[in-house]
PDB file of C-alpha atoms in Angstrom:
ATOM      1  CA  ALA A   1      51.678-138.149  20.444  1.00 76.00           C
ATOM      2  CA  GLN A   2      51.515-136.694  16.969  1.00 83.00           C
ATOM      3  CA  SER A   3      50.880-132.965  17.021  1.00 91.00           C
ATOM      4  CA  VAL A   4      51.016-129.712  15.111  1.00 95.00           C
ATOM      5  CA  ALA A   5      51.658-126.444  16.892  1.00 96.00           C
ATOM      6  CA  GLN A   6      50.944-122.939  15.733  1.00 97.00           C
ATOM      7  CA  PRO A   7      52.400-121.011  18.655  1.00 96.00           C
ATOM      8  CA  GLU A   8      50.738-117.683  17.873  1.00 96.00           C
ATOM      9  CA  ASP A   9      46.990-117.284  18.130  1.00 95.00           C
ATOM     10  CA  GLN A  10      47.251-113.976  16.298  1.00 97.00           C
ATOM     11  CA  VAL A  11      49.783-112.162  14.153  1.00 98.00           C
ATOM     12  CA  ASN A  12      49.537-108.444  13.430  1.00 98.00           C
ATOM     13  CA  VAL A  13      51.453-106.820  10.591  1.00 98.00           C
ATOM     14  CA  ALA A  14      51.268-103.570   8.685  1.00 98.00           C
ATOM     15  CA  GLU A  15      50.416-103.632   5.011  1.00 98.00           C
ATOM     16  CA  GLY A  16      53.550-103.844   2.902  1.00 97.00           C
ATOM     17  CA  ASN A  17      55.605-105.481   5.642  1.00 98.00           C
ATOM     18  CA  PRO A  18      56.742-109.102   5.494  1.00 98.00           C
ATOM     19  CA  LEU A  19      54.741-111.639   7.425  1.00 97.00           C
ATOM     20  CA  THR A  20      55.533-114.983   9.020  1.00 98.00           C
ATOM     21  CA  VAL A  21      53.077-117.474  10.465  1.00 98.00           C
ATOM     22  CA  LYS A  22      54.821-120.213  12.407  1.00 98.00           C
ATOM     23  CA  CYS A  23      54.204-123.943  12.438  1.00 98.00           C
ATOM     24  CA  THR A  24      56.087-126.773  14.108  1.00 97.00           C
ATOM     25  CA  TYR A  25      55.174-130.425  14.153  1.00 95.00           C
ATOM     26  CA  SER A  26      55.918-133.617  16.006  1.00 93.00           C
ATOM     27  CA  VAL A  27      55.155-136.723  13.977  1.00 88.00           C
ATOM     28  CA  SER A  28      57.070-139.842  13.136  1.00 83.00           C
ATOM     29  CA  GLY A  29      58.425-140.517   9.698  1.00 82.00           C
ATOM     30  CA  ASN A  30      58.430-138.068   6.810  1.00 84.00           C
ATOM     31  CA  PRO A  31      55.140-136.190   6.793  1.00 88.00           C
ATOM     32  CA  TYR A  32      53.527-134.197   4.053  1.00 94.00           C
ATOM     33  CA  LEU A  33      53.025-130.547   5.049  1.00 96.00           C
ATOM     34  CA  PHE A  34      50.289-128.162   3.958  1.00 97.00           C
ATOM     35  CA  TRP A  35      49.060-124.618   4.560  1.00 98.00           C
ATOM     36  CA  TYR A  36      45.430-123.605   4.220  1.00 98.00           C
ATOM     37  CA  VAL A  37      43.609-120.283   4.628  1.00 97.00           C
ATOM     38  CA  GLN A  38      40.064-119.745   5.838  1.00 96.00           C
ATOM     39  CA  TYR A  39      38.021-116.609   5.255  1.00 95.00           C
ATOM     40  CA  PRO A  40      34.889-115.845   7.316  1.00 91.00           C
ATOM     41  CA  ASN A  41      31.978-118.201   6.670  1.00 87.00           C
ATOM     42  CA  ARG A  42      33.996-120.188   4.155  1.00 91.00           C
ATOM     43  CA  GLY A  43      35.794-123.499   4.058  1.00 93.00           C
ATOM     44  CA  LEU A  44      39.560-123.868   3.975  1.00 96.00           C
ATOM     45  CA  GLN A  45      41.470-123.078   0.812  1.00 96.00           C
ATOM     46  CA  PHE A  46      44.732-124.793  -0.101  1.00 96.00           C
ATOM     47  CA  LEU A  47      47.752-122.479  -0.288  1.00 97.00           C
ATOM     48  CA  LEU A  48      50.801-124.696  -0.709  1.00 97.00           C
ATOM     49  CA  LYS A  49      52.406-127.991   0.213  1.00 96.00           C
ATOM     50  CA  TYR A  50      55.790-129.561   0.858  1.00 95.00           C
ATOM     51  CA  ILE A  51      56.281-133.165  -0.160  1.00 93.00           C
ATOM     52  CA  THR A  52      59.973-133.442  -0.976  1.00 89.00           C
ATOM     53  CA  GLY A  53      62.758-131.503  -2.666  1.00 89.00           C
ATOM     54  CA  ASP A  54      63.535-127.802  -2.325  1.00 90.00           C
ATOM     55  CA  ASN A  55      62.915-126.577   1.208  1.00 93.00           C
ATOM     56  CA  LEU A  56      61.322-123.357  -0.031  1.00 96.00           C
ATOM     57  CA  VAL A  57      57.959-123.900  -1.679  1.00 96.00           C
ATOM     58  CA  LYS A  58      55.855-121.281  -3.398  1.00 96.00           C
ATOM     59  CA  GLY A  59      52.102-121.213  -3.406  1.00 95.00           C
ATOM     60  CA  SER A  60      49.037-119.156  -4.153  1.00 93.00           C
ATOM     61  CA  TYR A  61      48.636-115.398  -3.633  1.00 93.00           C
ATOM     62  CA  GLY A  62      52.379-114.797  -3.242  1.00 96.00           C
ATOM     63  CA  PHE A  63      52.766-117.021  -0.192  1.00 97.00           C
ATOM     64  CA  GLU A  64      55.730-119.290   0.346  1.00 97.00           C
ATOM     65  CA  ALA A  65      56.829-121.618   3.107  1.00 98.00           C
ATOM     66  CA  GLU A  66      60.147-122.891   4.340  1.00 96.00           C
ATOM     67  CA  PHE A  67      60.599-126.457   5.474  1.00 95.00           C
ATOM     68  CA  ASN A  68      63.238-127.065   8.131  1.00 95.00           C
ATOM     69  CA  LYS A  69      63.695-130.732   8.913  1.00 92.00           C
ATOM     70  CA  SER A  70      66.037-130.298  11.874  1.00 93.00           C
ATOM     71  CA  GLN A  71      63.647-127.875  13.559  1.00 94.00           C
ATOM     72  CA  THR A  72      60.553-129.739  12.348  1.00 94.00           C
ATOM     73  CA  SER A  73      59.085-126.450  11.229  1.00 96.00           C
ATOM     74  CA  PHE A  74      57.148-125.255   8.214  1.00 97.00           C
ATOM     75  CA  HIS A  75      56.689-121.492   8.529  1.00 98.00           C
ATOM     76  CA  LEU A  76      54.458-119.585   6.131  1.00 98.00           C
ATOM     77  CA  LYS A  77      55.840-116.344   4.729  1.00 98.00           C
ATOM     78  CA  LYS A  78      54.978-113.496   2.426  1.00 98.00           C
ATOM     79  CA  PRO A  79      57.361-110.668   1.474  1.00 97.00           C
ATOM     80  CA  SER A  80      54.709-107.935   1.449  1.00 97.00           C
ATOM     81  CA  ALA A  81      51.401-108.308   3.269  1.00 97.00           C
ATOM     82  CA  LEU A  82      48.079-107.096   1.909  1.00 97.00           C
ATOM     83  CA  VAL A  83      44.985-106.126   3.899  1.00 97.00           C
ATOM     84  CA  SER A  84      43.144-108.840   1.977  1.00 96.00           C
ATOM     85  CA  ASP A  85      45.506-111.441   3.497  1.00 97.00           C
ATOM     86  CA  SER A  86      43.693-111.005   6.819  1.00 97.00           C
ATOM     87  CA  ALA A  87      42.238-114.434   7.559  1.00 97.00           C
ATOM     88  CA  LEU A  88      42.698-117.592   9.611  1.00 97.00           C
ATOM     89  CA  TYR A  89      45.654-119.751   8.596  1.00 98.00           C
ATOM     90  CA  PHE A  90      46.030-123.465   9.290  1.00 97.00           C
ATOM     91  CA  CYS A  91      49.097-125.642   9.098  1.00 97.00           C
ATOM     92  CA  ALA A  92      48.376-129.312   8.410  1.00 96.00           C
ATOM     93  CA  VAL A  93      50.504-132.427   8.559  1.00 94.00           C
ATOM     94  CA  ARG A  94      49.626-135.694   6.846  1.00 91.00           C
ATOM     95  CA  HIS A  95      51.417-138.666   8.277  1.00 85.00           C
ATOM     96  CA  LEU A  96      51.270-142.429   8.221  1.00 81.00           C
ATOM     97  CA  ASN A  97      49.998-144.142  11.315  1.00 73.00           C
ATOM     98  CA  THR A  98      48.604-147.562  12.100  1.00 72.00           C
ATOM     99  CA  GLY A  99      45.233-146.722  10.603  1.00 67.00           C
ATOM    100  CA  GLY A 100      46.658-145.302   7.403  1.00 73.00           C
ATOM    101  CA  PHE A 101      47.390-141.699   6.545  1.00 79.00           C
ATOM    102  CA  LYS A 102      45.838-139.078   8.820  1.00 84.00           C
ATOM    103  CA  THR A 103      45.810-135.305   8.621  1.00 89.00           C
ATOM    104  CA  ILE A 104      46.363-133.230  11.739  1.00 91.00           C
ATOM    105  CA  PHE A 105      45.591-129.522  11.694  1.00 94.00           C
ATOM    106  CA  GLY A 106      47.128-126.882  13.887  1.00 95.00           C
ATOM    107  CA  ALA A 107      44.854-124.693  15.980  1.00 95.00           C
ATOM    108  CA  GLY A 108      45.074-121.871  13.484  1.00 96.00           C
ATOM    109  CA  THR A 109      46.636-118.411  13.518  1.00 97.00           C
ATOM    110  CA  ARG A 110      44.580-115.330  12.875  1.00 97.00           C
ATOM    111  CA  LEU A 111      46.420-112.824  10.711  1.00 98.00           C
ATOM    112  CA  PHE A 112      45.490-109.145  10.862  1.00 98.00           C
ATOM    113  CA  VAL A 113      47.016-106.861   8.258  1.00 97.00           C
ATOM    114  CA  LYS A 114      46.537-103.188   9.051  1.00 97.00           C
ATOM    115  CA  ALA A 115      46.398-100.575   6.303  1.00 95.00           C
TER     116      ALA A 115
ATOM    117  CA  LYS B   1      34.821-127.155 -12.358  1.00 70.00           C
ATOM    118  CA  ALA B   2      32.333-127.044  -9.497  1.00 80.00           C
ATOM    119  CA  GLY B   3      33.780-127.076  -6.004  1.00 93.00           C
ATOM    120  CA  VAL B   4      32.775-129.158  -3.018  1.00 97.00           C
ATOM    121  CA  THR B   5      29.112-128.606  -2.205  1.00 97.00           C
ATOM    122  CA  GLN B   6      27.720-129.071   1.267  1.00 97.00           C
ATOM    123  CA  THR B   7      24.044-128.966   2.145  1.00 97.00           C
ATOM    124  CA  PRO B   8      22.399-127.520   4.047  1.00 97.00           C
ATOM    125  CA  ARG B   9      24.518-124.469   4.953  1.00 96.00           C
ATOM    126  CA  TYR B  10      22.720-123.909   8.226  1.00 97.00           C
ATOM    127  CA  LEU B  11      20.771-126.220  10.469  1.00 97.00           C
ATOM    128  CA  ILE B  12      19.096-125.800  13.838  1.00 97.00           C
ATOM    129  CA  LYS B  13      18.179-128.857  15.866  1.00 97.00           C
ATOM    130  CA  THR B  14      17.272-129.678  19.442  1.00 97.00           C
ATOM    131  CA  ARG B  15      18.934-132.086  21.823  1.00 97.00           C
ATOM    132  CA  GLY B  16      18.130-135.711  21.191  1.00 97.00           C
ATOM    133  CA  GLN B  17      17.322-135.272  17.521  1.00 97.00           C
ATOM    134  CA  GLN B  18      19.396-136.676  14.703  1.00 97.00           C
ATOM    135  CA  VAL B  19      20.775-134.943  11.633  1.00 98.00           C
ATOM    136  CA  THR B  20      22.161-135.882   8.224  1.00 98.00           C
ATOM    137  CA  LEU B  21      24.601-133.666   6.372  1.00 98.00           C
ATOM    138  CA  SER B  22      25.435-134.042   2.711  1.00 98.00           C
ATOM    139  CA  CYS B  23      28.611-133.497   0.719  1.00 98.00           C
ATOM    140  CA  SER B  24      29.136-133.607  -3.039  1.00 98.00           C
ATOM    141  CA  PRO B  25      32.847-133.757  -3.884  1.00 97.00           C
ATOM    142  CA  ILE B  26      34.614-132.288  -6.863  1.00 97.00           C
ATOM    143  CA  SER B  27      34.083-134.430  -9.921  1.00 95.00           C
ATOM    144  CA  GLY B  28      36.762-137.121 -10.095  1.00 93.00           C
ATOM    145  CA  HIS B  29      37.615-136.963  -6.401  1.00 95.00           C
ATOM    146  CA  ARG B  30      37.050-140.284  -4.688  1.00 94.00           C
ATOM    147  CA  SER B  31      38.378-139.390  -1.247  1.00 93.00           C
ATOM    148  CA  VAL B  32      36.031-137.530   1.088  1.00 96.00           C
ATOM    149  CA  SER B  33      36.877-136.479   4.631  1.00 95.00           C
ATOM    150  CA  TRP B  34      34.766-134.876   7.319  1.00 97.00           C
ATOM    151  CA  TYR B  35      35.915-132.459  10.018  1.00 96.00           C
ATOM    152  CA  GLN B  36      34.304-130.741  12.962  1.00 97.00           C
ATOM    153  CA  GLN B  37      35.392-127.153  13.585  1.00 96.00           C
ATOM    154  CA  THR B  38      34.726-125.412  16.889  1.00 94.00           C
ATOM    155  CA  PRO B  39      36.346-122.336  18.468  1.00 89.00           C
ATOM    156  CA  GLY B  40      37.591-124.360  21.418  1.00 84.00           C
ATOM    157  CA  GLN B  41      38.809-127.553  19.731  1.00 86.00           C
ATOM    158  CA  GLY B  42      39.766-126.284  16.305  1.00 89.00           C
ATOM    159  CA  LEU B  43      39.573-128.734  13.411  1.00 93.00           C
ATOM    160  CA  GLN B  44      38.934-132.302  14.475  1.00 93.00           C
ATOM    161  CA  PHE B  45      39.039-135.198  12.009  1.00 92.00           C
ATOM    162  CA  LEU B  46      35.893-137.306  11.941  1.00 95.00           C
ATOM    163  CA  PHE B  47      36.409-139.857   9.177  1.00 91.00           C
ATOM    164  CA  GLU B  48      37.582-140.427   5.647  1.00 92.00           C
ATOM    165  CA  TYR B  49      35.939-142.420   2.890  1.00 94.00           C
ATOM    166  CA  PHE B  50      37.427-143.729  -0.308  1.00 92.00           C
ATOM    167  CA  SER B  51      35.497-145.710  -2.901  1.00 92.00           C
ATOM    168  CA  GLU B  52      32.590-146.266  -0.484  1.00 94.00           C
ATOM    169  CA  THR B  53      34.851-147.628   2.266  1.00 93.00           C
ATOM    170  CA  GLN B  54      35.744-145.906   5.491  1.00 92.00           C
ATOM    171  CA  ARG B  55      39.496-145.678   5.346  1.00 88.00           C
ATOM    172  CA  ASN B  56      40.195-143.798   8.550  1.00 87.00           C
ATOM    173  CA  LYS B  57      38.358-142.659  11.636  1.00 89.00           C
ATOM    174  CA  GLY B  58      38.930-140.019  14.290  1.00 90.00           C
ATOM    175  CA  ASN B  59      38.161-140.156  17.986  1.00 91.00           C
ATOM    176  CA  PHE B  60      34.470-139.405  18.010  1.00 95.00           C
ATOM    177  CA  PRO B  61      31.694-141.396  19.663  1.00 96.00           C
ATOM    178  CA  GLY B  62      29.608-143.866  17.711  1.00 96.00           C
ATOM    179  CA  ARG B  63      26.815-141.289  17.431  1.00 97.00           C
ATOM    180  CA  PHE B  64      28.812-139.899  14.524  1.00 98.00           C
ATOM    181  CA  SER B  65      28.657-142.020  11.411  1.00 97.00           C
ATOM    182  CA  GLY B  66      29.052-141.602   7.709  1.00 97.00           C
ATOM    183  CA  ARG B  67      28.850-143.280   4.381  1.00 97.00           C
ATOM    184  CA  GLN B  68      29.881-142.771   0.807  1.00 97.00           C
ATOM    185  CA  PHE B  69      27.914-143.643  -2.284  1.00 96.00           C
ATOM    186  CA  SER B  70      29.086-145.043  -5.584  1.00 95.00           C
ATOM    187  CA  ASN B  71      29.125-141.534  -7.105  1.00 94.00           C
ATOM    188  CA  SER B  72      31.490-140.443  -4.280  1.00 95.00           C
ATOM    189  CA  ARG B  73      28.864-138.277  -2.614  1.00 97.00           C
ATOM    190  CA  SER B  74      29.000-138.618   1.136  1.00 98.00           C
ATOM    191  CA  GLU B  75      26.663-138.174   4.050  1.00 98.00           C
ATOM    192  CA  MET B  76      27.378-137.734   7.706  1.00 98.00           C
ATOM    193  CA  ASN B  77      24.858-138.590  10.398  1.00 98.00           C
ATOM    194  CA  VAL B  78      24.816-137.551  14.020  1.00 98.00           C
ATOM    195  CA  SER B  79      22.277-139.202  16.306  1.00 96.00           C
ATOM    196  CA  THR B  80      21.067-138.184  19.746  1.00 97.00           C
ATOM    197  CA  LEU B  81      22.363-134.658  19.345  1.00 97.00           C
ATOM    198  CA  GLU B  82      24.037-132.934  22.281  1.00 97.00           C
ATOM    199  CA  LEU B  83      24.655-129.249  22.885  1.00 96.00           C
ATOM    200  CA  GLY B  84      28.370-129.854  22.358  1.00 95.00           C
ATOM    201  CA  ASP B  85      27.732-131.004  18.809  1.00 97.00           C
ATOM    202  CA  SER B  86      27.146-127.396  17.784  1.00 97.00           C
ATOM    203  CA  ALA B  87      29.889-126.722  15.255  1.00 97.00           C
ATOM    204  CA  LEU B  88      30.820-126.084  11.674  1.00 97.00           C
ATOM    205  CA  TYR B  89      31.070-129.406   9.866  1.00 98.00           C
ATOM    206  CA  LEU B  90      33.435-129.344   6.928  1.00 97.00           C
ATOM    207  CA  CYS B  91      33.718-131.808   4.107  1.00 97.00           C
ATOM    208  CA  ALA B  92      36.854-132.074   1.991  1.00 97.00           C
ATOM    209  CA  SER B  93      37.561-134.050  -1.143  1.00 96.00           C
ATOM    210  CA  SER B  94      40.812-134.906  -2.866  1.00 94.00           C
ATOM    211  CA  LEU B  95      42.293-136.880  -5.693  1.00 93.00           C
ATOM    212  CA  GLU B  96      43.825-140.236  -4.920  1.00 86.00           C
ATOM    213  CA  GLY B  97      47.314-139.866  -3.485  1.00 84.00           C
ATOM    214  CA  TRP B  98      48.517-138.972  -0.044  1.00 84.00           C
ATOM    215  CA  ASP B  99      50.322-135.897  -1.324  1.00 89.00           C
ATOM    216  CA  GLN B 100      47.162-134.398  -2.774  1.00 91.00           C
ATOM    217  CA  PRO B 101      45.691-131.303  -1.090  1.00 93.00           C
ATOM    218  CA  GLN B 102      42.169-131.348   0.230  1.00 95.00           C
ATOM    219  CA  HIS B 103      39.471-129.135  -1.245  1.00 96.00           C
ATOM    220  CA  PHE B 104      36.940-127.960   1.288  1.00 97.00           C
ATOM    221  CA  GLY B 105      33.300-127.056   1.066  1.00 97.00           C
ATOM    222  CA  ASP B 106      31.943-124.035   2.912  1.00 96.00           C
ATOM    223  CA  GLY B 107      30.523-126.247   5.632  1.00 97.00           C
ATOM    224  CA  THR B 108      27.269-126.848   7.415  1.00 97.00           C
ATOM    225  CA  ARG B 109      26.798-124.804  10.554  1.00 97.00           C
ATOM    226  CA  LEU B 110      24.861-126.927  13.022  1.00 97.00           C
ATOM    227  CA  SER B 111      23.319-125.291  16.064  1.00 97.00           C
ATOM    228  CA  ILE B 112      21.803-127.372  18.839  1.00 97.00           C
ATOM    229  CA  LEU B 113      19.228-125.711  21.076  1.00 93.00           C
TER     230      LEU B 113
END
């Protein structure tokens, strides 16, 4: 079955430290990969995507993500965390199946950045 | 450019009733998708519409239906509401192209009493 896993329900980091939010996936073919962020009482906001090319992609608010095909992973990273980065982060995979393209979201990882 | 607009933001209904939620996509976006978000199940795909046609459907019962109008606005209907339908319903629009990111509205929070 096609799936997206975010193995950590919660990640805690101190402000100024680097952060990593993990994502692995299991889908057939070559999927498109996305990261979104959700703040309280808001919808999801697009951060970045990987379609093809360089394995390291840069996105909004200083975030970047590294695609690793052999490990089927797409981890979200930021060199220096801010308190305002505290939010819920979703990894998403868009893949082709019999009904057309579908998007699967991970369960989400809650990031807490402590001052 | 205005973002995705969902109305209403909050809704309270009782079991057995039906409800219609509305979504106005970003201008120029013809793809509209609907998701159900709950603490226990996370984000679950309901359906996707493109140019007034349902292009994809998730694993929800037939009580959940939708449609898209010629101006790309979309509505979602849930009939015979159950307590388990309490959730945040999110609408997302995107440009044509499978590599395009989705732009989400702030959702409609539906509570079933």
